[in-house]
Coordinates of C-alpha atoms in Angstrom, one line a residue:
M144 CA 104.2 90.8 169.6
T145 CA 105.5 88.8 166.7
L146 CA 109.2 89.4 165.8
A147 CA 109.9 90.7 162.3
P148 CA 110.8 88.0 159.8
S149 CA 114.2 88.3 158.2
E150 CA 113.1 87.6 154.6
T151 CA 111.3 89.8 152.1
Q152 CA 107.6 88.9 151.8
P153 CA 105.0 89.8 149.1
W154 CA 103.8 93.0 150.8
I155 CA 107.2 94.1 152.4
R156 CA 110.5 94.6 150.6
R157 CA 113.8 95.0 152.6
F158 CA 116.4 96.1 150.1
R159 CA 119.0 96.5 152.9
P160 CA 118.0 94.6 156.0
A161 CA 119.1 96.3 159.2
P162 CA 118.1 93.9 162.0
A163 CA 120.3 95.8 164.5
A164 CA 118.6 99.1 163.8
R165 CA 116.7 100.7 166.7
T166 CA 113.8 101.8 164.5
Q167 CA 111.9 101.0 161.3
L168 CA 110.6 103.2 158.6
V169 CA 107.7 101.9 156.6
C170 CA 107.4 103.5 153.1
L171 CA 104.2 103.5 151.1
P172 CA 104.3 104.3 147.3
H173 CA 102.3 106.8 145.2
A174 CA 99.7 105.9 142.6
G175 CA 101.2 103.5 140.1
G176 CA 104.3 103.3 142.2
S177 CA 106.1 100.3 143.7
A178 CA 108.5 99.4 146.5
P179 CA 111.8 100.1 144.5
F180 CA 110.8 103.8 144.4
Y181 CA 112.2 103.9 148.0
L182 CA 115.5 102.3 147.2
P183 CA 117.3 105.7 147.6
M184 CA 115.7 106.2 151.0
T185 CA 116.8 102.7 152.0
K186 CA 120.4 103.4 150.9
A187 CA 120.5 106.7 152.8
L188 CA 119.0 105.5 156.1
A189 CA 120.5 102.0 156.5
P190 CA 121.9 100.6 158.7
E191 CA 120.7 103.2 161.3
T192 CA 117.0 102.6 160.3
D193 CA 115.5 99.4 158.9
V194 CA 113.5 100.5 155.9
L195 CA 110.5 98.5 154.9
A196 CA 109.0 99.4 151.5
V197 CA 105.4 98.3 150.8
Q198 CA 104.7 96.5 147.5
Y199 CA 101.0 96.9 146.6
P200 CA 99.3 94.0 144.6
G201 CA 98.8 94.4 140.9
R202 CA 102.3 95.6 139.9
Q203 CA 105.7 94.3 139.0
D204 CA 106.1 90.8 140.5
R205 CA 102.6 91.0 141.9
R206 CA 101.0 92.1 138.6
D207 CA 99.0 88.9 138.4
E208 CA 97.2 89.7 141.7
K209 CA 94.1 91.8 141.8
G210 CA 94.7 95.4 142.8
I211 CA 92.9 97.0 145.7
S212 CA 91.0 100.1 144.5
S213 CA 90.0 101.4 147.9
I214 CA 92.4 103.3 150.2
P215 CA 90.7 102.1 153.4
E216 CA 90.8 98.5 152.2
L217 CA 94.5 98.9 151.2
A218 CA 95.2 100.4 154.6
D219 CA 93.5 97.4 156.3
A220 CA 95.7 95.0 154.4
V221 CA 98.9 96.9 155.1
A222 CA 98.2 97.3 158.8
R223 CA 97.6 93.6 159.1
E224 CA 100.9 92.9 157.4
L225 CA 102.8 95.3 159.7
L226 CA 101.7 93.5 162.8
E227 CA 104.2 90.7 161.8
W228 CA 107.0 93.2 161.5
A229 CA 106.5 95.5 164.5
D230 CA 109.4 94.4 166.7
R231 CA 110.8 97.9 167.0
P232 CA 109.5 101.5 167.1
M233 CA 108.0 102.3 163.7
T234 CA 107.7 105.5 161.6
L235 CA 105.3 105.6 158.6
F236 CA 106.1 107.5 155.4
G237 CA 103.9 107.9 152.4
H238 CA 104.2 109.9 149.2
S239 CA 101.1 111.2 147.3
M240 CA 98.5 108.4 147.4
G241 CA 100.8 106.7 149.8
A242 CA 100.4 109.5 152.3
S243 CA 96.7 108.9 152.5
V244 CA 97.3 105.1 152.9
A245 CA 99.9 105.8 155.6
F246 CA 97.5 108.1 157.4
E247 CA 94.8 105.4 157.4
V248 CA 97.4 102.7 158.5
A249 CA 98.4 104.9 161.4
R250 CA 94.8 105.2 162.5
R251 CA 94.4 101.4 162.4
L252 CA 97.6 100.8 164.4
R253 CA 96.7 103.1 167.3
D254 CA 94.9 100.3 169.1
A255 CA 97.3 97.6 168.1
D256 CA 100.5 96.5 169.9
V257 CA 102.7 98.6 167.7
N258 CA 104.9 101.4 168.8
V259 CA 104.4 104.1 166.1
L260 CA 106.8 107.0 166.5
G261 CA 105.2 109.3 164.0
L262 CA 103.8 109.8 160.5
I263 CA 105.5 111.7 157.6
V264 CA 103.3 112.6 154.6
S265 CA 104.7 113.8 151.3
G266 CA 103.2 115.5 148.3
R267 CA 99.6 115.2 149.5
C268 CA 96.9 117.7 150.5
A269 CA 95.3 117.2 153.9
P270 CA 92.0 115.4 154.2
P271 CA 89.5 115.9 152.7
C272 CA 91.7 115.9 149.6
R273 CA 90.6 116.8 146.1
C274 CA 93.9 116.7 144.3
I275 CA 92.7 114.9 141.2
A276 CA 89.9 116.2 139.0
K277 CA 87.3 113.6 137.9
R278 CA 87.9 114.6 134.2
Q279 CA 91.4 113.2 134.4
L280 CA 90.0 109.7 135.0
F281 CA 87.7 109.4 132.1
T282 CA 90.3 107.8 129.7
D283 CA 93.7 106.2 129.8
E284 CA 95.0 109.2 128.0
H285 CA 94.0 111.5 130.9
I286 CA 95.8 109.2 133.4
I287 CA 99.0 109.2 131.3
D288 CA 98.8 112.9 130.7
N289 CA 98.5 113.5 134.5
V290 CA 101.4 111.3 135.3
R291 CA 103.6 113.1 132.7
R292 CA 102.5 116.4 134.1
L293 CA 103.7 115.4 137.5
S294 CA 107.0 114.1 136.2
G295 CA 106.8 111.0 138.2
T296 CA 107.7 108.7 135.4
D297 CA 110.3 109.3 132.7
A298 CA 108.7 110.6 129.5
Q299 CA 110.6 108.0 127.4
V300 CA 109.1 105.2 129.5
L301 CA 105.5 106.6 128.9
G302 CA 106.3 106.7 125.2
D303 CA 106.8 103.0 125.1
D304 CA 103.5 101.3 124.3
D305 CA 104.5 98.0 125.8
V306 CA 105.5 99.6 129.1
V307 CA 102.3 101.7 129.1
R308 CA 100.2 98.7 128.7
M309 CA 102.0 97.0 131.6
I310 CA 101.6 99.9 134.1
L311 CA 98.2 101.1 133.1
P312 CA 96.2 98.6 135.2
A313 CA 98.0 99.6 138.4
L314 CA 97.5 103.3 137.5
R315 CA 93.8 102.9 136.8
N316 CA 93.4 101.0 140.0
D317 CA 95.2 103.5 142.1
Y318 CA 93.6 106.6 140.6
A319 CA 90.2 105.0 141.3
A320 CA 91.3 104.6 144.9
V321 CA 92.4 108.2 145.1
L322 CA 89.2 109.5 143.6
S323 CA 86.9 107.5 145.8
Y324 CA 88.8 108.2 149.1
R325 CA 87.0 110.1 151.8
S326 CA 88.5 110.3 155.3
E327 CA 86.2 110.2 158.2
P328 CA 85.2 113.7 159.4
G329 CA 87.6 114.8 162.1
A330 CA 89.9 111.8 161.6
S331 CA 93.2 112.2 163.5
I332 CA 96.1 110.2 164.9
P333 CA 97.8 110.4 168.3
Y334 CA 101.3 110.6 166.8
P335 CA 103.5 113.5 165.7
L336 CA 102.9 114.3 162.0
V337 CA 105.2 116.0 159.5
A338 CA 104.3 117.2 156.0
L339 CA 106.9 117.4 153.2
M340 CA 106.1 119.4 150.1
G341 CA 107.5 120.7 146.8
D342 CA 107.1 124.4 146.4
A343 CA 106.2 124.1 142.8
D344 CA 103.9 121.1 143.0
P345 CA 101.2 121.6 140.3
Q346 CA 98.8 119.2 142.0
V347 CA 99.2 120.1 145.7
P348 CA 99.8 123.7 146.6
V349 CA 101.6 124.2 149.9
I350 CA 98.6 125.9 151.4
D351 CA 96.6 122.7 150.9
A352 CA 99.1 120.7 153.0
R353 CA 99.1 123.0 156.1
P354 CA 95.7 121.6 157.4
W355 CA 97.4 118.3 158.1
A356 CA 98.1 120.0 161.4
D357 CA 94.4 119.5 162.2
H358 CA 94.7 115.7 161.9
T359 CA 97.2 115.0 164.7
E360 CA 96.7 115.1 168.5
S361 CA 100.4 115.6 168.8
D362 CA 103.0 117.9 167.3
F363 CA 103.0 119.1 163.7
D364 CA 105.9 120.2 161.5
M365 CA 106.2 121.0 157.8
H366 CA 109.1 121.2 155.4
V367 CA 109.0 122.7 151.9
F368 CA 111.6 121.7 149.3
P369 CA 112.4 123.2 145.9
G370 CA 110.6 121.2 143.2
G371 CA 107.4 119.8 141.9
H372 CA 105.3 116.8 142.9
F373 CA 108.2 114.4 142.8
Y374 CA 110.7 116.9 144.5
L375 CA 112.1 114.0 146.4
N376 CA 113.6 112.5 143.3
D377 CA 115.7 115.6 142.7
Q378 CA 117.1 115.9 146.2
P379 CA 117.1 112.5 147.9
A380 CA 119.8 113.4 150.4
A381 CA 118.0 116.5 151.7
V382 CA 114.7 114.6 152.1
A383 CA 116.5 111.6 153.7
N384 CA 118.2 113.9 156.2
T385 CA 114.9 115.5 157.1
V386 CA 113.3 112.0 157.6
R387 CA 116.4 110.9 159.7
H388 CA 116.1 114.1 161.9
H389 CA 112.5 113.4 162.8
I390 CA 113.0 109.7 163.4
R391 CA 116.0 110.4 165.7
R392 CA 114.0 113.0 167.6
W393 CA 111.0 110.8 168.0
A394 CA 113.1 107.8 169.0
T395 CA 114.9 109.8 171.6
A396 CA 111.6 111.1 173.1
D397 CA 110.3 107.5 173.1
A398 CA 113.3 106.2 174.9
A399 CA 113.0 108.9 177.5
R400 CA 109.4 108.0 178.2
D401 CA 110.4 104.4 178.6
R402 CA 113.0 105.4 181.2
V403 CA 110.5 107.4 183.1
A404 CA 107.9 104.5 183.0

């Protein structure tokens, strides 16, 4: 297994490197999102956990690169990158579109030399997911209206034409990926799976997240927080504490298995 590099690379951002941490948390952003979205999570969990935030191509400092408009292809690329970082037990976390990417990455890592502790999905209905109606993707206006409705981006930011022009390519790309995504029938992972949800999410009702339980061959748990689709922005400490709890529990169980072996 290749030891994790100490520097940030195009795909992986380490805002607070924690090389002495026992575990890693890999965070995958939502549609139109970028690695800095997970800066609060990094601050909350470091140095106990080394947080790696994925930076998709086609945004911010990678805006000149062509985006990947297929969730399976994006998962292929992320899984390949993570092979270079997997020197410690790893937990995957994804919000919204990032949850689907994280699920597919977890499936790809099951046969690799990577110790995956578990998967945490946030703000995403279980496969097969139909969270976004096709009509919302006909025009740029539909995309912007949907983002405003979910409160994922400050309304003042979306009122700035220059900013909108800058982020629209990534949004178009990611919404196309979400719309075209179909998980394989019966797809599952061998790791524990936890679903996090907002109780007032206008896009993903809590009932649509419960079937995530059918996509793990291990334990399933679910936590519902007050708030909408981006509930984690309103209560970062509570979300981070929940993530920390599961990582600690899984890491303890993993260490116990090693002692027995």
